[in-house]
CSV table of C-alpha atoms in Angstrom, one decimal:
chain,number,residue,atom,x,y,z
A,18,MET,CA,-43.9,-66.3,18.3
A,19,ALA,CA,-40.9,-65.4,20.7
A,20,SER,CA,-40.6,-61.5,21.7
A,21,HIS,CA,-36.8,-62.2,20.9
A,22,LEU,CA,-38.1,-62.4,17.3
A,23,LEU,CA,-39.5,-59.1,16.8
A,24,THR,CA,-37.4,-55.8,16.4
A,25,ALA,CA,-39.5,-53.2,15.6
A,26,GLY,CA,-42.9,-52.8,13.5
A,27,LEU,CA,-45.3,-50.1,12.2
A,28,GLY,CA,-49.2,-49.7,12.5
A,29,LEU,CA,-50.8,-51.7,9.8
A,30,LYS,CA,-52.8,-49.0,7.2
A,31,PRO,CA,-54.7,-49.7,5.0
A,32,GLN,CA,-53.1,-47.6,2.0
A,33,HIS,CA,-49.9,-49.6,3.1
A,34,TYR,CA,-51.2,-53.3,2.7
A,35,GLY,CA,-50.1,-54.3,-0.5
A,36,GLU,CA,-46.4,-53.2,0.3
A,37,ALA,CA,-46.8,-54.3,4.0
A,38,LEU,CA,-47.7,-57.4,2.7
A,39,HIS,CA,-44.7,-58.2,0.5
A,40,CYS,CA,-42.4,-56.7,3.1
A,41,SER,CA,-39.6,-58.7,4.4
A,42,ALA,CA,-37.5,-56.8,6.8
A,43,PRO,CA,-36.0,-59.1,9.5
A,44,GLY,CA,-37.7,-58.6,12.8
A,45,LEU,CA,-40.6,-56.5,10.9
A,46,TRP,CA,-44.5,-56.7,12.9
A,47,TRP,CA,-47.6,-54.8,12.5
A,48,GLU,CA,-49.7,-53.7,14.5
A,49,VAL,CA,-53.7,-52.9,14.5
A,50,HIS,CA,-56.6,-51.7,16.5
A,51,PRO,CA,-59.0,-54.5,16.6
A,52,GLU,CA,-61.8,-52.2,16.8
A,53,ASN,CA,-61.3,-52.1,12.9
A,54,TYR,CA,-61.7,-56.1,12.2
A,55,LEU,CA,-64.5,-57.1,14.8
A,56,ALA,CA,-66.0,-58.9,11.9
A,57,ASP,CA,-67.1,-62.1,10.4
A,58,GLY,CA,-65.5,-61.9,7.4
A,59,GLY,CA,-65.3,-58.6,4.3
A,60,PRO,CA,-62.3,-57.6,2.8
A,61,ARG,CA,-60.6,-55.9,5.9
A,62,LEU,CA,-60.2,-59.0,7.3
A,63,ALA,CA,-59.2,-60.8,4.5
A,64,TRP,CA,-56.4,-58.6,4.5
A,65,LEU,CA,-55.3,-58.8,8.1
A,66,GLU,CA,-55.3,-62.7,7.9
A,67,ALA,CA,-53.2,-62.1,4.6
A,68,ILE,CA,-50.3,-60.4,6.8
A,69,ARG,CA,-51.0,-62.4,9.7
A,70,ALA,CA,-50.0,-65.4,7.2
A,71,ARG,CA,-46.5,-63.9,6.6
A,72,HIS,CA,-46.0,-61.4,9.7
A,73,PRO,CA,-46.7,-61.3,13.4
A,74,VAL,CA,-49.7,-59.0,14.1
A,75,ALA,CA,-50.1,-57.4,17.4
A,76,LEU,CA,-53.7,-55.9,18.6
A,77,HIS,CA,-53.7,-52.7,20.5
A,78,GLY,CA,-57.5,-52.1,21.7
A,79,VAL,CA,-58.8,-48.5,22.0
A,80,SER,CA,-62.3,-49.1,23.6
A,81,LEU,CA,-62.1,-51.7,26.3
A,82,SER,CA,-62.2,-48.6,28.7
A,83,LEU,CA,-60.6,-50.5,31.8
A,84,ALA,CA,-60.7,-47.3,34.0
A,85,ALA,CA,-64.8,-46.9,33.6
A,86,ASP,CA,-66.7,-47.7,36.4
A,87,ALA,CA,-68.4,-50.8,34.9
A,88,PRO,CA,-66.5,-54.0,33.7
A,89,PRO,CA,-65.9,-54.0,29.9
A,90,ASP,CA,-68.6,-54.7,27.8
A,91,ALA,CA,-69.3,-58.2,27.6
A,92,ALA,CA,-69.8,-58.4,23.9
A,93,HIS,CA,-67.0,-56.4,22.6
A,94,LEU,CA,-64.6,-58.8,24.7
A,95,ALA,CA,-66.3,-61.8,22.9
A,96,ARG,CA,-65.9,-60.8,19.6
A,97,LEU,CA,-62.3,-59.4,20.5
A,98,ALA,CA,-61.6,-62.8,21.8
A,99,THR,CA,-63.1,-64.4,18.6
A,100,LEU,CA,-60.3,-62.4,16.7
A,101,ALA,CA,-57.6,-63.2,19.0
A,102,ARG,CA,-58.0,-66.7,18.4
A,103,ARG,CA,-58.1,-65.8,14.6
A,104,VAL,CA,-55.1,-64.1,14.1
A,105,GLU,CA,-52.8,-65.6,17.0
A,106,PRO,CA,-51.6,-62.2,18.0
A,107,VAL,CA,-48.2,-62.1,19.9
A,108,ILE,CA,-49.2,-59.1,22.1
A,109,VAL,CA,-52.7,-57.8,22.9
A,110,SER,CA,-52.4,-54.3,24.5
A,111,GLU,CA,-54.9,-51.7,25.7
A,112,HIS,CA,-54.5,-48.4,27.5
A,113,LEU,CA,-54.8,-46.9,30.9
A,114,ALA,CA,-58.1,-44.8,30.6
A,115,TRP,CA,-61.6,-45.0,30.1
A,116,SER,CA,-63.8,-44.2,27.1
A,117,THR,CA,-67.4,-45.6,27.9
A,118,TRP,CA,-70.5,-43.6,30.0
A,119,ARG,CA,-73.2,-45.3,30.8
A,120,GLY,CA,-73.0,-47.7,27.5
A,121,GLN,CA,-71.9,-44.3,25.5
A,122,TYR,CA,-68.6,-44.7,23.7
A,123,LEU,CA,-66.5,-41.2,23.8
A,124,PRO,CA,-64.3,-40.5,21.1
A,125,ASP,CA,-61.1,-40.1,23.3
A,126,LEU,CA,-59.0,-41.8,26.1
A,127,LEU,CA,-59.8,-40.2,29.4
A,128,PRO,CA,-57.8,-39.7,32.7
A,129,PHE,CA,-59.1,-40.7,36.3
A,130,PRO,CA,-57.5,-40.1,39.6
A,131,ARG,CA,-55.4,-43.0,40.6
A,132,THR,CA,-57.1,-44.0,43.7
A,133,HIS,CA,-57.1,-46.9,45.8
A,134,ALA,CA,-60.8,-47.7,44.8
A,135,ALA,CA,-59.7,-46.9,41.2
A,136,LEU,CA,-57.0,-49.6,41.5
A,137,GLN,CA,-59.3,-52.6,42.8
A,138,ARG,CA,-61.7,-51.3,39.9
A,139,ILE,CA,-59.0,-51.9,36.9
A,140,ALA,CA,-57.6,-54.5,38.2
A,141,ASP,CA,-61.1,-56.4,38.1
A,142,ASN,CA,-61.1,-55.0,34.6
A,143,ILE,CA,-57.9,-56.4,33.3
A,144,ALA,CA,-58.6,-59.7,35.1
A,145,ARG,CA,-61.9,-59.8,33.6
A,146,THR,CA,-60.5,-59.1,29.8
A,147,GLN,CA,-57.2,-62.0,30.6
A,148,ASP,CA,-59.7,-64.2,31.3
A,149,ALA,CA,-61.8,-63.8,28.5
A,150,LEU,CA,-58.8,-63.6,26.1
A,151,GLN,CA,-56.8,-66.7,28.1
A,152,ARG,CA,-53.5,-64.7,27.9
A,153,PRO,CA,-52.3,-61.9,29.6
A,154,ILE,CA,-52.5,-57.9,28.1
A,155,ALA,CA,-50.4,-55.4,28.1
A,156,ILE,CA,-51.2,-51.7,29.6
A,157,GLU,CA,-50.2,-48.5,28.0
A,158,ASN,CA,-49.3,-45.6,30.2
A,159,PRO,CA,-51.1,-42.2,29.1
A,160,THR,CA,-50.7,-38.9,27.8
A,161,HIS,CA,-51.4,-36.2,30.0
A,162,TYR,CA,-52.2,-32.2,29.4
A,163,LEU,CA,-53.5,-31.5,32.8
A,164,HIS,CA,-53.0,-31.6,36.3
A,165,ILE,CA,-56.0,-34.2,37.9
A,166,ASP,CA,-56.5,-33.9,41.8
A,167,GLY,CA,-57.2,-36.7,44.2
A,168,HIS,CA,-54.2,-39.3,43.1
A,169,ASP,CA,-53.2,-41.8,46.2
A,170,TRP,CA,-50.5,-43.4,43.7
A,171,ALA,CA,-47.6,-41.9,41.4
A,172,GLU,CA,-48.3,-43.6,37.7
A,173,ALA,CA,-45.4,-45.9,37.9
A,174,GLU,CA,-46.4,-47.3,41.3
A,175,PHE,CA,-49.9,-47.9,40.2
A,176,LEU,CA,-48.8,-49.8,36.9
A,177,ALA,CA,-46.8,-51.7,39.0
A,178,ALA,CA,-49.3,-52.6,41.0
A,179,LEU,CA,-51.2,-53.8,38.4
A,180,VAL,CA,-48.7,-55.9,37.4
A,181,ARG,CA,-48.4,-57.7,40.7
A,182,ARG,CA,-52.2,-58.1,41.0
A,183,THR,CA,-52.9,-59.5,37.6
A,184,GLY,CA,-50.0,-60.3,36.0
A,185,CYS,CA,-50.6,-58.3,32.9
A,186,ARG,CA,-47.5,-56.8,31.4
A,187,LEU,CA,-47.0,-52.9,30.0
A,188,LEU,CA,-46.6,-51.0,27.1
A,189,LEU,CA,-44.3,-48.3,27.6
A,190,ASP,CA,-45.1,-45.4,25.1
A,191,VAL,CA,-41.7,-43.4,25.3
A,192,ASN,CA,-43.5,-40.3,23.4
A,193,ASN,CA,-46.4,-40.3,26.3
A,194,VAL,CA,-43.7,-40.1,29.2
A,195,HIS,CA,-42.3,-37.1,27.1
A,196,VAL,CA,-45.4,-35.4,26.1
A,197,SER,CA,-46.4,-35.9,30.1
A,198,ALA,CA,-43.3,-34.8,31.5
A,199,ASN,CA,-43.5,-31.6,29.0
A,200,ASN,CA,-47.1,-30.5,30.1
A,201,LEU,CA,-46.8,-31.4,33.6
A,202,GLY,CA,-43.6,-30.2,34.5
A,203,PHE,CA,-41.8,-33.5,35.7
A,204,CYS,CA,-38.8,-35.0,34.6
A,205,ALA,CA,-38.8,-37.9,32.0
A,206,GLN,CA,-36.0,-39.3,33.0
A,207,ALA,CA,-37.2,-39.7,36.5
A,208,TYR,CA,-40.3,-41.3,35.1
A,209,ILE,CA,-38.5,-43.7,33.5
A,210,ASP,CA,-36.5,-44.6,36.6
A,211,ALA,CA,-39.5,-45.3,38.9
A,212,PHE,CA,-41.5,-47.2,36.1
A,213,PRO,CA,-41.3,-51.1,36.4
A,214,LEU,CA,-39.5,-51.8,33.1
A,215,HIS,CA,-39.2,-55.3,33.6
A,216,ALA,CA,-43.0,-56.0,33.0
A,217,VAL,CA,-42.7,-53.7,29.6
A,218,ALA,CA,-43.9,-56.6,26.8
A,219,GLU,CA,-43.8,-53.7,24.3
A,220,ILE,CA,-42.7,-49.8,23.2
A,221,HIS,CA,-44.4,-47.3,21.6
A,222,LEU,CA,-42.6,-44.2,19.4
A,223,ALA,CA,-44.8,-41.5,18.0
A,224,GLY,CA,-44.6,-37.9,16.7
A,225,HIS,CA,-46.1,-35.0,18.4
A,226,HIS,CA,-46.8,-31.2,17.7
A,227,ALA,CA,-46.9,-28.2,19.9
A,228,ASP,CA,-50.8,-26.7,20.6
A,229,PRO,CA,-51.7,-24.0,18.0
A,230,VAL,CA,-52.9,-21.5,21.1
A,231,HIS,CA,-50.2,-22.6,23.7
A,232,GLY,CA,-47.0,-23.3,21.5
A,233,ASN,CA,-44.6,-25.7,23.2
A,234,ALA,CA,-46.1,-25.1,26.4
A,235,LEU,CA,-48.8,-27.8,25.8
A,236,LEU,CA,-47.4,-30.6,23.2
A,237,ILE,CA,-50.2,-32.8,21.6
A,238,ASP,CA,-49.8,-36.7,21.3
A,239,SER,CA,-50.6,-36.3,17.7
A,240,HIS,CA,-49.0,-39.4,15.9
A,241,ASP,CA,-48.7,-37.4,12.7
A,242,ALA,CA,-44.9,-36.4,12.5
A,243,PRO,CA,-41.5,-38.0,12.6
A,244,VAL,CA,-40.6,-39.5,16.1
A,245,ALA,CA,-38.8,-36.4,17.9
A,246,PRO,CA,-35.2,-36.1,18.5
A,247,ALA,CA,-35.7,-36.1,22.4
A,248,VAL,CA,-38.1,-38.9,22.4
A,249,TRP,CA,-35.3,-41.1,20.4
A,250,ALA,CA,-32.6,-40.1,22.9
A,251,LEU,CA,-35.3,-41.3,25.9
A,252,TYR,CA,-35.8,-44.2,24.0
A,253,GLU,CA,-32.2,-45.6,23.7
A,254,GLN,CA,-31.6,-44.8,27.3
A,255,VAL,CA,-34.7,-47.3,28.3
A,256,ILE,CA,-33.7,-50.0,26.0
A,257,ALA,CA,-29.8,-49.9,27.1
A,258,ARG,CA,-31.6,-50.5,30.6
A,259,THR,CA,-33.9,-53.4,29.2
A,260,GLY,CA,-32.5,-55.0,26.5
A,261,PRO,CA,-34.3,-55.7,23.0
A,262,VAL,CA,-38.3,-54.8,23.5
A,263,PRO,CA,-40.4,-54.7,20.5
A,264,THR,CA,-40.9,-51.5,19.5
A,265,LEU,CA,-43.7,-50.0,17.1
A,266,ILE,CA,-44.0,-46.7,15.2
A,267,GLU,CA,-47.1,-45.0,15.5
A,268,ARG,CA,-48.3,-43.1,12.5
A,269,ASP,CA,-52.1,-42.5,12.2
A,270,GLU,CA,-52.3,-38.9,10.6
A,271,HIS,CA,-50.7,-37.2,7.8
A,272,LEU,CA,-49.0,-40.6,6.4
A,273,PRO,CA,-46.1,-40.6,4.5
A,274,ALA,CA,-44.9,-42.6,1.8
A,275,PHE,CA,-44.3,-46.2,2.9
A,276,GLY,CA,-40.6,-46.3,2.4
A,277,GLU,CA,-40.3,-42.8,5.0
A,278,LEU,CA,-42.3,-45.1,7.6
A,279,MET,CA,-39.4,-48.0,7.1
A,280,ALA,CA,-37.0,-45.7,7.6
A,281,GLU,CA,-38.1,-44.9,11.1
A,282,ARG,CA,-38.6,-48.5,11.6
A,283,ASP,CA,-35.7,-49.3,10.5
A,284,GLN,CA,-33.9,-46.6,12.7
A,285,ALA,CA,-35.8,-48.4,15.6
A,286,HIS,CA,-34.4,-51.7,14.2
A,287,ARG,CA,-31.0,-51.0,14.3
A,288,ALA,CA,-31.6,-49.4,18.0
A,289,LEU,CA,-32.5,-52.6,19.1
A,290,THR,CA,-30.0,-54.7,17.1
A,291,ALA,CA,-27.1,-52.3,19.2
A,292,ALA,CA,-29.1,-52.9,22.4
A,293,GLN,CA,-28.7,-56.9,21.7
A,294,ALA,CA,-25.4,-56.9,21.1
A,295,ALA,CA,-24.7,-54.6,24.3
A,296,GLN,CA,-26.6,-57.2,26.5
A,297,PRO,CA,-23.8,-59.5,28.3
A,298,GLU,CA,-23.5,-63.3,27.3
A,299,GLU,CA,-25.3,-65.9,29.4
A,300,ALA,CA,-22.7,-68.0,31.4
A,301,ALA,CA,-21.8,-71.0,29.4
A,302,CYS,CA,-22.6,-74.2,31.3
A,303,SER,CA,-20.5,-76.2,33.4
């Protein structure tokens, strides 16, 4: 399905399967963590297939550990490829992070120094993943909570280099930009200005909250609240430059009623529709 048919989507939660299945909002799509569906059958997979029969679906992975010092687990990649063939997702994405160590899975998306060696290692892991899936994947910019020494690359340049080397796409998480800029003390707008926007295949929006100890000096990418006004403002600046890009509202904790989530989704849909209307028309063929 062509990306211009998609506008704004939501993360698919079991609590909302029934309402999600029957919702007919224009441009609506659903995103899931594939790790919850890597099975040969069962009710959860049956629900996903029912949703996919009526709506586009995207797969947003959290465990490929592309920045680890080892290739992605071959068995996991094979299961992911099987699921991708089964549901034919419109987008497959993963994080620029690591979460495995010597075969042990860690419950977090962890940072790393953006060195030349890391660039080569991650490019190799992305290439392995794309070969297994027979499609490009989109890589998400991370959230940062503290400074790490030893970087050879600025983050936007690192991501641009991954695009050049592998042909991957990018997932721009605007909330991650806002939270990281606050926590590390850089300018969110300058980050967006340097970002390779031409390679963005998907955008994420989410909520955050202040750390209970450090307050607003440390924001947490919690996905447990509505999208903040500052994140909406940054998002509108992004799509004014990119034009409409499929956009997901992420909400993983403190789930509200389905209607409240759809109201946020509809706000993104309206912003994308306006961005589409603002795009210059293509010149007519002579």
